[in-house]
Amino acid sequence: NDKTVLANEQVIAGECERCGAKVEQRFLEQWFFRITDYADRLLADLDDKSKMDWSESTTLAQRNWLGRSEGAEIVFSVDQQQSLRGRAAAEAIPQQANGIRVYTTRPDTVFGATFMVLAPEHPLVDTFTTPDRRAEVDAYRKMVAAKDLVSRKVGEREKTGVFTGGYAVNPATGEKIPVWIADYVLMEYGTGAIMAVPGHDERDFEFARRYGLPIVRVVADPVAESSRAERGIGPADVGPPEAAYTDNENGILVHSGQFDGMPVPEAKAAVTRWLESRGAGRGQVHYRLHDWCISRQRYWGPPIPIIYCDEHGAVPVPEKDLPVELPIIEDFRPDDTGVSPLARHEEWYYAPCPVCGKRGRRETDVSDTFLDSAWYHLRYPSTEFDDRPFDPARTRKWLPVDTYIGGNEHAVLHLLYARFITMVLHELGHVHFDEPYQKFRAHGLIVKDGAKMSKSRGNVVIPDEYIAKWGADTFRMYLMFLGPFQEGGDFRDEGISGPRRFLDKVWTLVGDTVGSTTRGGTLNHAVEVKRHQTVKKVTEGLEELRYNTSIAALMELVNTLRAEKSSNWGLIEELIVMLAPFAPHFAEENWERLGHATSIFEARWPAWDEALVVEDQVEVVIQVSGKTRGRVSVPRDAEQGAVLAAAQEDAAVRRFTEGKEVRKVVYVPNRLLNLVVG
């Protein structure tokens, strides 16, 4: 649909993350950034709170995308008796020496590998394919090539494959095992080859059952095996016919030679060391992360500054000739060829080689726009400088970013790329930090009519009509009051009247205060406590992005002031100052009504006294035989006897206890008193 190339991160469930079109795979020569070299650091910093205080949902998404796993690379050598076809023997011999390399997180199951599976695109397929299997293998590879990559990864479907006719040798057992190709194995994961252990992998089990391949169980339930041993019965030779045994982490090894009886966690390391000693494998850390493809075949975007020369190859454009600017063209739309529209314009396309001066060809790919957004935070403080991307003094003063609030949809796109680019620039000495954003908080999503608000669903709210009817501050407060900022909330038209009624109450309260003949007086204890509680709740709520709880605290304070008929001038001023972050225009107007000539945003933020945050009186629920019958106000931490006496004075409680014997008293200090009567 968009006729452009996407990075893996931009493909969501097989579709373009922007337009939703189905994605297909093509093979193109493109430019990459070697982000995989930074995988260890990108992962390690996620646990360093001194560098990164980020939302857990965002760090979890990055951990999963980086996909670190520990396992082993195991070499399955080519069967020496096999007749090699499909390429010259001289070409095949080096491949024989290396054999098939597989990466597995379960080296302990190598004794149960009964066949190999290569991706149809694997370079060793021709080496293993025998003449009698050539036609079927070629036909299958052609069929798979017509599929898009995503359809091979996603969904439950019947596994298909073809036997190459060739064999490899299991390095643990020394036995020949057949080499197959199948569409469920992908070149982009691991080495593009797997050792199939059908006794302990459901996918391999399904494939083995379909094609009649051996199923050997090499991990067993320790309890079941102990029972077998007590009865003098050896371990089962074949996995259960109904399914693979996949509770592997709690199992023990069987049919695994010297490793029999060893628990799986211990066996993973032991088998890896054994394979290393035999030259058949090595321990390895693997990442799911792939290098970042920055090439895009389209008109818009910064051209990649490379000139191709027949004699000198790919030559960087000299710095004096940067930036390479896009030509002004009208036919800028890409077509189905996958070739950039820039290649159609010879006056731009052809350029002299920077080395020899002969006619060369410009790179027509432009860079991914995520490359731009990966460093824009560095440019913001230095936009007026034309001779440098970012000024060192400005950068040291303003960066790294203290707090970043954004959408979690960019967790493995913009945010991961920005971290990588910052690490590289730090290594090169251009910036003094290696993580760009010290604190990141992901905002939630607004839901309307039961679905995520989006243009494609037609449930987008246009603010203008709400602002015209209710005012900008009412609309702003309503959005902040919907729910926790990092979770989002459900937008309902009828809900906006609540914040408006609250602001109306504040307006009246200020009017009453201004019109009062006195400027306050002593606050009663209940109002004083509520005052300090509110300052603390609002302050902490703002710092923790719990805007909804801050607004709720302000609403409680206003209700208290109205109930107590309090118009203390100082307290009303504090109320307006605390309201300013949520309703700035409204607060500024009321600040002026209170006689101030300067902006409210120059006012000092109120402080609280921790000793006055805790109320001296608490409300204790009174139950009679488990049912709530009343509430009493008593001093905090009151003894049971005092609370009991207060409960017996309550008329509502007496109705259920008079004439009855109190058999038991259960008291939870400061919370509940239960009288069990009979």
mmCIF file of C-alpha atoms in Angstrom, residues 51-397:
data_model
loop_
_atom_site.group_PDB
_atom_site.id
_atom_site.type_symbol
_atom_site.label_atom_id
_atom_site.label_comp_id
_atom_site.label_asym_id
_atom_site.label_seq_id
_atom_site.Cartn_x
_atom_site.Cartn_y
_atom_site.Cartn_z
ATOM 1 C CA LYS A 51 20.388 6.179 34.472
ATOM 2 C CA MET A 52 16.841 5.101 33.653
ATOM 3 C CA ASP A 53 13.713 5.537 35.738
ATOM 4 C CA TRP A 54 11.217 4.277 33.165
ATOM 5 C CA SER A 55 7.709 2.830 33.155
ATOM 6 C CA GLU A 56 7.896 -0.913 33.702
ATOM 7 C CA SER A 57 5.664 -1.568 30.675
ATOM 8 C CA THR A 58 8.198 0.208 28.448
ATOM 9 C CA THR A 59 11.277 -1.526 29.836
ATOM 10 C CA LEU A 60 9.484 -4.889 29.578
ATOM 11 C CA ALA A 61 8.729 -4.223 25.896
ATOM 12 C CA GLN A 62 12.400 -3.422 25.270
ATOM 13 C CA ARG A 63 13.598 -6.496 27.150
ATOM 14 C CA ASN A 64 11.312 -8.685 25.075
ATOM 15 C CA TRP A 65 12.407 -7.047 21.835
ATOM 16 C CA LEU A 66 16.097 -7.402 22.693
ATOM 17 C CA GLY A 67 15.266 -11.009 23.545
ATOM 18 C CA ARG A 68 18.367 -12.173 25.361
ATOM 19 C CA SER A 69 18.707 -15.921 25.791
ATOM 20 C CA GLU A 70 21.508 -18.199 26.942
ATOM 21 C CA GLY A 71 22.187 -21.448 25.139
ATOM 22 C CA ALA A 72 24.692 -23.106 22.857
ATOM 23 C CA GLU A 73 25.696 -23.178 19.220
ATOM 24 C CA ILE A 74 25.997 -26.834 18.228
ATOM 25 C CA VAL A 75 27.599 -28.147 15.035
ATOM 26 C CA PHE A 76 26.020 -31.114 13.261
ATOM 27 C CA SER A 77 28.611 -32.342 10.772
ATOM 28 C CA VAL A 78 27.753 -33.530 7.259
ATOM 29 C CA ASP A 79 27.566 -37.300 6.827
ATOM 30 C CA GLN A 80 30.814 -38.179 5.034
ATOM 31 C CA GLN A 81 29.197 -41.031 3.098
ATOM 32 C CA GLN A 82 26.698 -38.697 1.505
ATOM 33 C CA SER A 83 26.997 -37.968 -2.198
ATOM 34 C CA LEU A 84 27.239 -34.226 -2.621
ATOM 35 C CA ARG A 85 25.454 -32.628 -5.532
ATOM 36 C CA GLY A 86 24.299 -29.226 -6.623
ATOM 37 C CA ARG A 87 27.679 -27.474 -6.456
ATOM 38 C CA ALA A 88 31.324 -28.245 -7.068
ATOM 39 C CA ALA A 89 32.938 -30.464 -4.462
ATOM 40 C CA ALA A 90 35.559 -27.798 -3.827
ATOM 41 C CA GLU A 91 32.798 -25.384 -2.840
ATOM 42 C CA ALA A 92 31.024 -27.940 -0.680
ATOM 43 C CA ILE A 93 34.012 -29.108 1.361
ATOM 44 C CA PRO A 94 34.292 -25.928 3.469
ATOM 45 C CA GLN A 95 30.597 -26.230 4.233
ATOM 46 C CA GLN A 96 31.176 -29.876 5.243
ATOM 47 C CA ALA A 97 33.916 -28.850 7.634
ATOM 48 C CA ASN A 98 31.630 -26.376 9.328
ATOM 49 C CA GLY A 99 28.513 -28.514 9.172
ATOM 50 C CA ILE A 100 25.100 -27.226 10.180
ATOM 51 C CA ARG A 101 25.273 -24.742 13.014
ATOM 52 C CA VAL A 102 22.199 -24.416 15.196
ATOM 53 C CA TYR A 103 21.486 -22.210 18.176
ATOM 54 C CA THR A 104 19.427 -23.725 20.972
ATOM 55 C CA THR A 105 18.478 -22.752 24.498
ATOM 56 C CA ARG A 106 18.165 -26.470 25.281
ATOM 57 C CA PRO A 107 21.564 -28.078 24.649
ATOM 58 C CA ASP A 108 20.599 -30.703 27.230
ATOM 59 C CA THR A 109 18.150 -32.222 24.692
ATOM 60 C CA VAL A 110 20.736 -32.813 21.955
ATOM 61 C CA PHE A 111 20.566 -36.577 22.545
ATOM 62 C CA GLY A 112 16.931 -36.405 21.422
ATOM 63 C CA ALA A 113 17.610 -34.625 18.114
ATOM 64 C CA THR A 114 16.313 -37.099 15.523
ATOM 65 C CA PHE A 115 16.289 -34.861 12.438
ATOM 66 C CA MET A 116 17.423 -31.428 11.255
ATOM 67 C CA VAL A 117 15.350 -28.696 9.619
ATOM 68 C CA LEU A 118 16.806 -25.945 7.444
ATOM 69 C CA ALA A 119 15.003 -22.808 6.318
ATOM 70 C CA PRO A 120 14.245 -23.177 2.577
ATOM 71 C CA GLU A 121 16.523 -20.154 1.970
ATOM 72 C CA HIS A 122 19.466 -21.681 3.874
ATOM 73 C CA PRO A 123 22.707 -21.705 1.824
ATOM 74 C CA LEU A 124 23.359 -25.360 2.724
ATOM 75 C CA VAL A 125 20.154 -26.660 1.132
ATOM 76 C CA ASP A 126 21.887 -27.289 -2.222
ATOM 77 C CA THR A 127 24.752 -29.071 -0.464
ATOM 78 C CA PHE A 128 22.433 -31.576 1.197
ATOM 79 C CA THR A 129 19.986 -32.097 -1.666
ATOM 80 C CA THR A 130 20.591 -35.348 -3.539
ATOM 81 C CA PRO A 131 19.784 -35.712 -7.260
ATOM 82 C CA ASP A 132 16.693 -37.821 -6.671
ATOM 83 C CA ARG A 133 15.256 -35.168 -4.334
ATOM 84 C CA ARG A 134 16.202 -32.098 -6.415
ATOM 85 C CA ALA A 135 12.900 -31.586 -8.244
ATOM 86 C CA GLU A 136 10.769 -31.855 -5.104
ATOM 87 C CA VAL A 137 13.098 -29.610 -3.092
ATOM 88 C CA ASP A 138 13.165 -26.957 -5.832
ATOM 89 C CA ALA A 139 9.376 -27.011 -6.154
ATOM 90 C CA TYR A 140 8.942 -26.623 -2.409
ATOM 91 C CA ARG A 141 11.413 -23.726 -2.237
ATOM 92 C CA LYS A 142 9.545 -21.987 -5.062
ATOM 93 C CA MET A 143 6.266 -22.437 -3.220
ATOM 94 C CA VAL A 144 7.685 -21.011 0.026
ATOM 95 C CA ALA A 145 9.250 -18.059 -1.795
ATOM 96 C CA ALA A 146 5.760 -17.008 -2.885
ATOM 97 C CA LYS A 147 4.662 -16.719 0.756
ATOM 98 C CA ASP A 148 5.209 -13.588 2.802
ATOM 99 C CA LEU A 149 7.440 -13.962 5.814
ATOM 100 C CA VAL A 150 4.733 -13.111 8.317
ATOM 101 C CA SER A 151 2.355 -15.870 7.226
ATOM 102 C CA ARG A 152 5.153 -18.352 7.955
ATOM 103 C CA LYS A 153 5.480 -17.006 11.502
ATOM 104 C CA VAL A 154 1.924 -16.335 12.597
ATOM 105 C CA GLY A 155 -0.976 -18.576 13.454
ATOM 106 C CA GLU A 156 -1.743 -22.238 13.966
ATOM 107 C CA ARG A 157 -1.419 -24.203 10.739
ATOM 108 C CA GLU A 158 -0.268 -27.560 9.450
ATOM 109 C CA LYS A 159 3.504 -27.856 9.183
ATOM 110 C CA THR A 160 4.908 -28.757 5.764
ATOM 111 C CA GLY A 161 8.376 -29.761 4.619
ATOM 112 C CA VAL A 162 10.506 -31.806 2.215
ATOM 113 C CA PHE A 163 13.363 -34.267 2.821
ATOM 114 C CA THR A 164 16.582 -33.179 1.077
ATOM 115 C CA GLY A 165 17.945 -36.706 0.817
ATOM 116 C CA GLY A 166 20.971 -35.708 2.872
ATOM 117 C CA TYR A 167 22.053 -36.555 6.406
ATOM 118 C CA ALA A 168 23.914 -34.882 9.230
ATOM 119 C CA VAL A 169 25.548 -36.469 12.275
ATOM 120 C CA ASN A 170 24.256 -35.881 15.781
ATOM 121 C CA PRO A 171 27.418 -34.931 17.734
ATOM 122 C CA ALA A 172 26.054 -36.450 20.944
ATOM 123 C CA THR A 173 24.936 -39.861 19.645
ATOM 124 C CA GLY A 174 27.071 -40.196 16.501
ATOM 125 C CA GLU A 175 23.951 -41.265 14.595
ATOM 126 C CA LYS A 176 22.968 -40.109 11.118
ATOM 127 C CA ILE A 177 19.836 -37.986 11.130
ATOM 128 C CA PRO A 178 17.904 -36.767 8.040
ATOM 129 C CA VAL A 179 18.020 -33.137 6.913
ATOM 130 C CA TRP A 180 14.694 -31.569 5.934
ATOM 131 C CA ILE A 181 13.590 -28.125 4.832
ATOM 132 C CA ALA A 182 10.382 -26.591 6.186
ATOM 133 C CA ASP A 183 8.631 -23.241 5.996
ATOM 134 C CA TYR A 184 8.304 -22.906 9.772
ATOM 135 C CA VAL A 185 12.070 -22.384 10.092
ATOM 136 C CA LEU A 186 13.192 -18.863 9.184
ATOM 137 C CA MET A 187 16.606 -17.557 8.159
ATOM 138 C CA GLU A 188 16.155 -14.428 10.268
ATOM 139 C CA TYR A 189 16.029 -16.369 13.545
ATOM 140 C CA GLY A 190 19.121 -17.977 14.994
ATOM 141 C CA THR A 191 21.172 -19.639 12.248
ATOM 142 C CA GLY A 192 18.264 -20.539 9.962
ATOM 143 C CA ALA A 193 18.524 -24.168 11.077
ATOM 144 C CA ILE A 194 17.219 -26.174 14.019
ATOM 145 C CA MET A 195 17.915 -29.491 15.648
ATOM 146 C CA ALA A 196 14.471 -31.056 15.896
ATOM 147 C CA VAL A 197 13.719 -32.688 19.255
ATOM 148 C CA PRO A 198 10.154 -33.929 18.790
ATOM 149 C CA GLY A 199 9.985 -35.578 22.187
ATOM 150 C CA HIS A 200 10.079 -32.151 23.850
ATOM 151 C CA ASP A 201 8.882 -29.558 21.350
ATOM 152 C CA GLU A 202 5.268 -29.413 20.192
ATOM 153 C CA ARG A 203 6.126 -27.965 16.777
ATOM 154 C CA ASP A 204 8.762 -30.644 16.108
ATOM 155 C CA PHE A 205 6.421 -33.300 17.514
ATOM 156 C CA GLU A 206 3.670 -32.322 15.071
ATOM 157 C CA PHE A 207 6.135 -32.365 12.159
ATOM 158 C CA ALA A 208 7.597 -35.757 13.173
ATOM 159 C CA ARG A 209 4.157 -37.344 13.504
ATOM 160 C CA ARG A 210 3.117 -36.105 10.070
ATOM 161 C CA TYR A 211 6.220 -37.432 8.306
ATOM 162 C CA GLY A 212 6.835 -40.551 10.404
ATOM 163 C CA LEU A 213 10.109 -39.378 11.949
ATOM 164 C CA PRO A 214 11.522 -40.855 15.196
ATOM 165 C CA ILE A 215 10.442 -39.388 18.526
ATOM 166 C CA VAL A 216 12.883 -40.006 21.375
ATOM 167 C CA ARG A 217 12.266 -38.753 24.875
ATOM 168 C CA VAL A 218 15.390 -37.578 26.696
ATOM 169 C CA VAL A 219 13.787 -35.580 29.538
ATOM 170 C CA ALA A 220 11.460 -37.255 32.007
ATOM 171 C CA ASP A 221 9.322 -36.461 35.033
ATOM 172 C CA PRO A 222 11.580 -37.216 38.040
ATOM 173 C CA VAL A 223 8.688 -38.546 40.121
ATOM 174 C CA ALA A 224 7.583 -40.915 37.358
ATOM 175 C CA GLU A 225 11.133 -42.101 36.761
ATOM 176 C CA SER A 226 11.652 -42.721 40.460
ATOM 177 C CA SER A 227 8.522 -44.859 40.491
ATOM 178 C CA ARG A 228 9.762 -46.796 37.458
ATOM 179 C CA ALA A 229 13.103 -47.421 39.132
ATOM 180 C CA GLU A 230 11.411 -48.737 42.287
ATOM 181 C CA ARG A 231 9.486 -51.217 40.157
ATOM 182 C CA GLY A 232 12.592 -52.205 38.204
ATOM 183 C CA ILE A 233 11.336 -50.633 34.982
ATOM 184 C CA GLY A 234 13.661 -48.562 32.781
ATOM 185 C CA PRO A 235 12.753 -45.181 31.301
ATOM 186 C CA ALA A 236 10.311 -45.078 28.395
ATOM 187 C CA ASP A 237 12.040 -45.170 25.025
ATOM 188 C CA VAL A 238 9.452 -43.170 23.118
ATOM 189 C CA GLY A 239 7.648 -39.969 23.955
ATOM 190 C CA PRO A 240 3.926 -40.163 24.639
ATOM 191 C CA PRO A 241 2.004 -40.570 21.365
ATOM 192 C CA GLU A 242 -0.473 -37.835 22.222
ATOM 193 C CA ALA A 243 1.930 -34.974 22.869
ATOM 194 C CA ALA A 244 5.491 -33.863 23.557
ATOM 195 C CA TYR A 245 6.701 -33.743 27.151
ATOM 196 C CA THR A 246 7.314 -30.011 27.596
ATOM 197 C CA ASP A 247 7.633 -29.626 31.377
ATOM 198 C CA ASN A 248 11.342 -29.650 30.725
ATOM 199 C CA GLU A 249 12.680 -27.273 33.362
ATOM 200 C CA ASN A 250 11.573 -29.597 36.171
ATOM 201 C CA GLY A 251 12.686 -32.796 34.485
ATOM 202 C CA ILE A 252 15.738 -35.042 34.578
ATOM 203 C CA LEU A 253 17.732 -36.432 31.655
ATOM 204 C CA VAL A 254 17.189 -39.985 30.368
ATOM 205 C CA HIS A 255 18.700 -41.766 27.366
ATOM 206 C CA SER A 256 21.494 -39.199 27.522
ATOM 207 C CA GLY A 257 24.529 -41.328 28.317
ATOM 208 C CA GLN A 258 26.643 -40.052 31.196
ATOM 209 C CA PHE A 259 24.094 -37.302 31.909
ATOM 210 C CA ASP A 260 21.223 -39.622 32.835
ATOM 211 C CA GLY A 261 19.498 -38.555 36.044
ATOM 212 C CA MET A 262 20.892 -35.022 35.927
ATOM 213 C CA PRO A 263 18.350 -32.187 36.501
ATOM 214 C CA VAL A 264 17.712 -30.032 33.439
ATOM 215 C CA PRO A 265 19.189 -26.738 34.779
ATOM 216 C CA GLU A 266 22.429 -28.479 35.722
ATOM 217 C CA ALA A 267 22.464 -30.522 32.509
ATOM 218 C CA LYS A 268 22.303 -27.444 30.261
ATOM 219 C CA ALA A 269 25.704 -26.261 31.460
ATOM 220 C CA ALA A 270 27.216 -29.756 31.703
ATOM 221 C CA VAL A 271 26.235 -30.802 28.172
ATOM 222 C CA THR A 272 27.499 -27.474 26.785
ATOM 223 C CA ARG A 273 30.906 -27.991 28.445
ATOM 224 C CA TRP A 274 31.015 -31.561 27.094
ATOM 225 C CA LEU A 275 30.245 -30.409 23.542
ATOM 226 C CA GLU A 276 32.925 -27.717 23.814
ATOM 227 C CA SER A 277 35.505 -30.313 24.878
ATOM 228 C CA ARG A 278 34.649 -32.339 21.747
ATOM 229 C CA GLY A 279 34.805 -29.313 19.436
ATOM 230 C CA ALA A 280 31.130 -29.745 18.632
ATOM 231 C CA GLY A 281 29.686 -26.620 20.178
ATOM 232 C CA ARG A 282 30.126 -23.624 22.435
ATOM 233 C CA GLY A 283 28.088 -21.662 24.937
ATOM 234 C CA GLN A 284 26.490 -18.603 23.427
ATOM 235 C CA VAL A 285 24.327 -15.632 24.344
ATOM 236 C CA HIS A 286 21.771 -14.872 21.665
ATOM 237 C CA TYR A 287 19.610 -11.826 21.030
ATOM 238 C CA ARG A 288 16.344 -11.572 19.154
ATOM 239 C CA LEU A 289 17.357 -8.055 18.088
ATOM 240 C CA HIS A 290 18.390 -7.564 14.453
ATOM 241 C CA ASP A 291 20.458 -4.787 12.939
ATOM 242 C CA TRP A 292 18.482 -1.631 12.184
ATOM 243 C CA CYS A 293 17.577 -1.242 8.507
ATOM 244 C CA ILE A 294 17.593 2.491 7.793
ATOM 245 C CA SER A 295 16.988 2.293 4.005
ATOM 246 C CA ARG A 296 13.682 3.505 2.582
ATOM 247 C CA GLN A 297 12.790 3.439 -1.124
ATOM 248 C CA ARG A 298 10.853 6.693 -1.356
ATOM 249 C CA TYR A 299 11.300 10.332 -2.270
ATOM 250 C CA TRP A 300 10.895 12.094 1.038
ATOM 251 C CA GLY A 301 13.544 11.794 3.734
ATOM 252 C CA PRO A 302 17.274 12.576 3.992
ATOM 253 C CA PRO A 303 19.222 10.868 1.157
ATOM 254 C CA ILE A 304 21.839 8.393 2.362
ATOM 255 C CA PRO A 305 25.132 10.186 1.417
ATOM 256 C CA ILE A 306 26.850 7.535 -0.710
ATOM 257 C CA ILE A 307 28.068 7.611 -4.332
ATOM 258 C CA TYR A 308 28.687 4.329 -6.174
ATOM 259 C CA CYS A 309 31.708 4.194 -8.466
ATOM 260 C CA ASP A 310 32.491 1.293 -10.838
ATOM 261 C CA GLU A 311 36.139 1.473 -9.754
ATOM 262 C CA HIS A 312 35.940 2.450 -6.074
ATOM 263 C CA GLY A 313 32.604 0.980 -4.969
ATOM 264 C CA ALA A 314 30.541 2.738 -2.325
ATOM 265 C CA VAL A 315 32.176 6.084 -1.518
ATOM 266 C CA PRO A 316 30.902 8.441 1.226
ATOM 267 C CA VAL A 317 29.938 11.929 0.052
ATOM 268 C CA PRO A 318 32.645 14.360 1.323
ATOM 269 C CA GLU A 319 31.618 16.430 4.319
ATOM 270 C CA LYS A 320 32.026 19.664 2.326
ATOM 271 C CA ASP A 321 29.251 18.497 -0.022
ATOM 272 C CA LEU A 322 26.773 17.704 2.754
ATOM 273 C CA PRO A 323 23.889 17.744 3.096
ATOM 274 C CA VAL A 324 22.736 15.902 -0.010
ATOM 275 C CA GLU A 325 19.499 17.687 -0.839
ATOM 276 C CA LEU A 326 16.446 16.204 -2.503
ATOM 277 C CA PRO A 327 15.656 17.433 -6.011
ATOM 278 C CA ILE A 328 12.329 19.145 -6.622
ATOM 279 C CA ILE A 329 10.312 16.563 -8.575
ATOM 280 C CA GLU A 330 6.646 16.056 -9.294
ATOM 281 C CA ASP A 331 6.547 12.281 -9.820
ATOM 282 C CA PHE A 332 7.580 11.520 -6.259
ATOM 283 C CA ARG A 333 5.282 8.565 -5.667
ATOM 284 C CA PRO A 334 6.980 5.149 -5.387
ATOM 285 C CA ASP A 335 5.877 2.329 -7.678
ATOM 286 C CA ASP A 336 5.687 -1.455 -7.448
ATOM 287 C CA THR A 337 9.298 -1.989 -8.550
ATOM 288 C CA GLY A 338 10.671 -1.194 -5.095
ATOM 289 C CA VAL A 339 13.106 1.289 -6.698
ATOM 290 C CA SER A 340 13.239 4.785 -5.250
ATOM 291 C CA PRO A 341 11.598 7.551 -7.333
ATOM 292 C CA LEU A 342 14.936 9.388 -7.102
ATOM 293 C CA ALA A 343 16.487 6.864 -9.492
ATOM 294 C CA ARG A 344 14.222 8.172 -12.282
ATOM 295 C CA HIS A 345 15.940 11.588 -12.299
ATOM 296 C CA GLU A 346 19.291 11.427 -14.077
ATOM 297 C CA GLU A 347 20.280 15.038 -13.358
ATOM 298 C CA TRP A 348 20.372 14.181 -9.651
ATOM 299 C CA TYR A 349 21.148 10.470 -9.877
ATOM 300 C CA TYR A 350 24.501 10.793 -11.663
ATOM 301 C CA ALA A 351 27.311 12.476 -9.716
ATOM 302 C CA PRO A 352 31.133 12.414 -9.905
ATOM 303 C CA CYS A 353 33.001 9.904 -7.757
ATOM 304 C CA PRO A 354 34.662 11.785 -4.858
ATOM 305 C CA VAL A 355 37.817 9.676 -5.366
ATOM 306 C CA CYS A 356 38.447 9.629 -9.141
ATOM 307 C CA GLY A 357 35.957 12.153 -10.527
ATOM 308 C CA LYS A 358 34.432 9.682 -12.993
ATOM 309 C CA ARG A 359 30.681 9.472 -13.330
ATOM 310 C CA GLY A 360 29.114 7.650 -10.409
ATOM 311 C CA ARG A 361 25.599 7.027 -9.163
ATOM 312 C CA ARG A 362 24.039 8.416 -6.019
ATOM 313 C CA GLU A 363 22.451 6.134 -3.461
ATOM 314 C CA THR A 364 18.722 6.578 -4.072
ATOM 315 C CA ASP A 365 17.586 5.200 -0.720
ATOM 316 C CA VAL A 366 16.666 7.760 1.903
ATOM 317 C CA SER A 367 16.977 7.183 5.641
ATOM 318 C CA ASP A 368 14.256 6.051 8.001
ATOM 319 C CA THR A 369 12.575 8.990 9.737
ATOM 320 C CA PHE A 370 13.129 7.227 13.052
ATOM 321 C CA LEU A 371 16.793 8.061 12.506
ATOM 322 C CA ASP A 372 15.830 11.751 12.692
ATOM 323 C CA SER A 373 13.695 11.378 15.806
ATOM 324 C CA ALA A 374 16.477 9.346 17.444
ATOM 325 C CA TRP A 375 18.489 12.534 18.050
ATOM 326 C CA TYR A 376 16.041 15.441 17.857
ATOM 327 C CA HIS A 377 16.267 15.978 21.611
ATOM 328 C CA LEU A 378 19.918 16.886 21.054
ATOM 329 C CA ARG A 379 19.011 19.505 18.451
ATOM 330 C CA TYR A 380 16.230 21.294 20.356
ATOM 331 C CA PRO A 381 18.477 23.461 22.592
ATOM 332 C CA SER A 382 20.719 24.411 19.633
ATOM 333 C CA THR A 383 18.348 25.187 16.764
ATOM 334 C CA GLU A 384 19.866 28.601 15.975
ATOM 335 C CA PHE A 385 23.325 27.147 15.257
ATOM 336 C CA ASP A 386 23.904 26.386 11.568
ATOM 337 C CA ASP A 387 27.515 25.260 11.908
ATOM 338 C CA ARG A 388 27.000 22.425 14.406
ATOM 339 C CA PRO A 389 24.248 19.921 15.169
ATOM 340 C CA PHE A 390 24.333 20.612 18.896
ATOM 341 C CA ASP A 391 26.329 23.130 20.882
ATOM 342 C CA PRO A 392 28.500 21.517 23.623
ATOM 343 C CA ALA A 393 27.723 24.151 26.274
ATOM 344 C CA ARG A 394 23.987 24.074 25.617
ATOM 345 C CA THR A 395 23.984 20.305 25.583
ATOM 346 C CA ARG A 396 25.822 20.075 28.903
ATOM 347 C CA LYS A 397 23.426 22.568 30.510
#
